[in-house]
Short mmCIF file of C-alpha atoms in Angstrom, two decimals:
data_model
loop_
_atom_site.label_atom_id
_atom_site.label_comp_id
_atom_site.label_asym_id
_atom_site.label_seq_id
_atom_site.Cartn_x
_atom_site.Cartn_y
_atom_site.Cartn_z
CA UNK A 17 -24.31 -9.29 -17.33
CA UNK A 18 -24.15 -12.97 -18.26
CA UNK A 19 -23.25 -12.09 -21.84
CA UNK A 20 -20.78 -9.38 -20.85
CA UNK A 21 -18.80 -11.81 -18.70
CA UNK A 22 -19.35 -14.92 -20.78
CA UNK A 23 -21.31 -16.66 -18.04
CA UNK A 24 -23.07 -19.82 -19.08
CA UNK A 25 -24.90 -22.53 -17.20
CA UNK A 26 -23.22 -23.44 -13.90
CA UNK A 27 -22.51 -26.95 -15.15
CA UNK A 28 -20.10 -25.52 -17.75
CA UNK A 29 -17.73 -24.17 -15.09
CA UNK A 30 -15.18 -26.51 -13.52
CA UNK A 31 -15.40 -24.94 -10.08
CA UNK A 32 -19.19 -25.24 -10.12
CA UNK A 33 -19.66 -28.76 -11.47
CA UNK A 34 -17.56 -30.78 -9.04
CA UNK A 35 -20.60 -32.12 -7.19
CA UNK A 36 -24.07 -33.28 -8.03
CA UNK A 37 -25.49 -30.04 -6.62
CA UNK A 38 -25.68 -27.81 -9.69
CA UNK A 39 -29.43 -27.44 -9.75
CA UNK A 40 -31.47 -25.83 -7.02
CA UNK A 41 -35.10 -24.96 -7.07
CA UNK A 42 -35.05 -21.18 -6.78
CA UNK A 43 -35.72 -18.38 -9.19
CA UNK A 44 -32.17 -17.23 -10.01
CA UNK A 45 -33.26 -13.90 -11.50
CA UNK A 46 -35.38 -13.07 -8.49
CA UNK A 47 -32.66 -14.12 -6.02
CA UNK A 48 -30.08 -12.09 -7.94
CA UNK A 49 -32.26 -8.96 -7.66
CA UNK A 50 -32.65 -9.57 -3.92
CA UNK A 51 -28.87 -9.91 -3.61
CA UNK A 52 -28.28 -6.69 -5.57
CA UNK A 53 -30.73 -4.82 -3.34
CA UNK A 54 -29.14 -6.24 -0.19
CA UNK A 55 -25.73 -5.04 -1.41
CA UNK A 56 -27.20 -1.57 -2.08
CA UNK A 57 -28.76 -1.58 1.39
CA UNK A 58 -25.36 -2.07 3.01
CA UNK A 59 -23.74 0.63 0.90
CA UNK A 60 -22.33 -1.04 -2.21
CA UNK A 61 -22.68 1.18 -5.28
CA UNK A 62 -23.71 -0.23 -8.64
CA UNK A 63 -20.09 0.11 -9.81
CA UNK A 64 -18.85 -1.82 -6.80
CA UNK A 65 -21.42 -4.55 -7.41
CA UNK A 66 -20.27 -4.72 -11.02
CA UNK A 67 -16.71 -5.19 -9.76
CA UNK A 68 -17.81 -8.01 -7.47
CA UNK A 69 -19.54 -9.79 -10.34
CA UNK A 70 -16.50 -9.30 -12.55
CA UNK A 71 -14.24 -10.91 -9.93
CA UNK A 72 -16.62 -13.87 -9.59
CA UNK A 73 -16.59 -14.26 -13.38
CA UNK A 74 -12.77 -14.15 -13.38
CA UNK A 75 -12.69 -16.95 -10.81
CA UNK A 76 -15.12 -19.07 -12.84
CA UNK A 77 -13.23 -18.58 -16.09
CA UNK A 78 -9.84 -19.25 -14.46
CA UNK A 79 -11.21 -22.57 -13.26
CA UNK A 80 -11.91 -23.48 -16.89
CA UNK A 81 -8.31 -22.90 -17.93
CA UNK A 82 -7.18 -26.50 -18.30
CA UNK A 83 -3.80 -28.06 -19.01
CA UNK A 84 -2.55 -31.08 -20.88
CA UNK A 85 0.82 -32.65 -21.55
CA UNK A 86 2.78 -30.88 -24.23
CA UNK A 87 3.25 -33.24 -27.17
CA UNK A 88 6.78 -31.91 -27.72
CA UNK A 89 7.84 -32.57 -24.15
CA UNK A 90 6.26 -35.21 -21.90
CA UNK A 91 6.82 -33.25 -18.71
CA UNK A 92 5.73 -29.71 -19.54
CA UNK A 93 2.15 -28.51 -19.56
CA UNK A 94 0.33 -26.61 -22.26
CA UNK A 95 -3.21 -25.27 -22.43
CA UNK A 96 -6.05 -27.37 -23.77
CA UNK A 97 -7.70 -25.97 -26.91
CA UNK A 98 -10.84 -25.02 -24.94
CA UNK A 99 -8.79 -22.84 -22.56
CA UNK A 100 -8.23 -20.10 -25.13
CA UNK A 101 -11.60 -18.42 -24.74
CA UNK A 102 -11.30 -18.46 -20.94
CA UNK A 103 -7.77 -17.02 -20.98
CA UNK A 104 -9.04 -14.28 -23.30
CA UNK A 105 -11.99 -13.47 -21.00
CA UNK A 106 -9.83 -13.39 -17.87
CA UNK A 107 -7.18 -11.19 -19.47
CA UNK A 108 -9.85 -8.79 -20.77
CA UNK A 109 -11.57 -8.56 -17.37
CA UNK A 110 -8.26 -8.04 -15.59
CA UNK A 111 -7.01 -5.59 -18.19
CA UNK A 112 -3.98 -7.82 -18.53
CA UNK A 113 -2.06 -8.96 -21.62
CA UNK A 114 -3.27 -12.45 -22.60
CA UNK A 115 0.19 -13.69 -23.54
CA UNK A 116 1.60 -12.53 -20.21
CA UNK A 117 -1.25 -14.22 -18.32
CA UNK A 118 -0.64 -17.45 -20.23
CA UNK A 119 3.05 -17.25 -19.38
CA UNK A 120 2.34 -16.64 -15.68
CA UNK A 121 -0.05 -19.59 -15.50
CA UNK A 122 2.24 -22.06 -17.25
CA UNK A 123 5.81 -21.21 -16.21
CA UNK A 124 7.96 -20.26 -13.27
CA UNK A 125 11.10 -18.20 -13.18
CA UNK A 126 14.14 -19.40 -11.30
CA UNK A 127 16.72 -16.72 -10.53
CA UNK A 128 20.28 -17.57 -9.63
CA UNK A 129 23.20 -15.26 -9.08
CA UNK A 130 24.25 -15.36 -12.68
CA UNK A 131 21.09 -16.08 -14.66
CA UNK A 132 17.34 -16.25 -14.83
CA UNK A 133 15.76 -19.49 -16.05
CA UNK A 134 12.15 -19.90 -17.15
CA UNK A 135 10.83 -23.42 -16.65
CA UNK A 136 7.49 -24.79 -17.75
CA UNK A 137 5.21 -26.28 -15.13
CA UNK A 138 4.14 -29.89 -15.27
CA UNK A 139 0.38 -30.38 -15.66
CA UNK A 140 -0.04 -30.92 -11.91
CA UNK A 141 2.05 -27.85 -11.09
CA UNK A 142 0.13 -25.72 -13.59
CA UNK A 143 -3.20 -26.79 -12.09
CA UNK A 144 -1.92 -26.05 -8.59
CA UNK A 145 -0.62 -22.66 -9.73
CA UNK A 146 -3.96 -21.79 -11.38
CA UNK A 147 -5.90 -22.87 -8.30
CA UNK A 148 -3.61 -20.89 -5.99
CA UNK A 149 -4.09 -17.74 -8.05
CA UNK A 150 -7.84 -18.30 -8.14
CA UNK A 151 -8.02 -18.84 -4.38
CA UNK A 152 -6.00 -15.67 -3.79
CA UNK A 153 -8.42 -13.66 -5.94
CA UNK A 154 -11.47 -15.21 -4.27
CA UNK A 155 -10.13 -14.77 -0.73
CA UNK A 156 -9.29 -11.14 -1.49
CA UNK A 157 -12.87 -10.55 -2.66
CA UNK A 158 -14.26 -12.33 0.40
CA UNK A 159 -12.06 -10.32 2.78
CA UNK A 160 -13.10 -7.10 1.06
CA UNK A 161 -16.80 -7.98 1.33
CA UNK A 162 -16.54 -8.95 5.00
CA UNK A 163 -14.62 -5.77 5.79
CA UNK A 164 -17.19 -3.60 4.04
CA UNK A 165 -20.08 -5.42 5.70
CA UNK A 166 -18.50 -5.04 9.14
CA UNK A 167 -18.10 -1.30 8.59
CA UNK A 168 -21.68 -1.05 7.35
CA UNK A 169 -23.18 -2.97 10.26
CA UNK A 170 -20.82 -1.63 12.91
#
């Protein structure tokens, strides 16, 4: 699963390395098996568990999509060179066109009565946009899990 989703050490993911707590003294493989069994016990199929892990991987890879100032324009943002592999992973896991995903993460569309204007985000706006999308995905997963668990226990 780690290879399939391009998961590396936790310290390589932006959303995971923001504190000094990236190492804990547990057996990850053993804990993962316990988690999988617990999910089975409350009614999650193997396919559903795979979907959960895919969503978590999407969140992690989105967090590694980074932005820098475009050298052609001081105000607009562009992707850092290291973002390419993460954009590719996210688009593959979402079944979404990579160019379209890049466009959605880096621009906004302003519609007036007579025209539609596409404007690039600044670096700060692009980061905020990426984080908002990531939070939406994560919250949707969390809500789904809580709903399923409540049905299972109730």
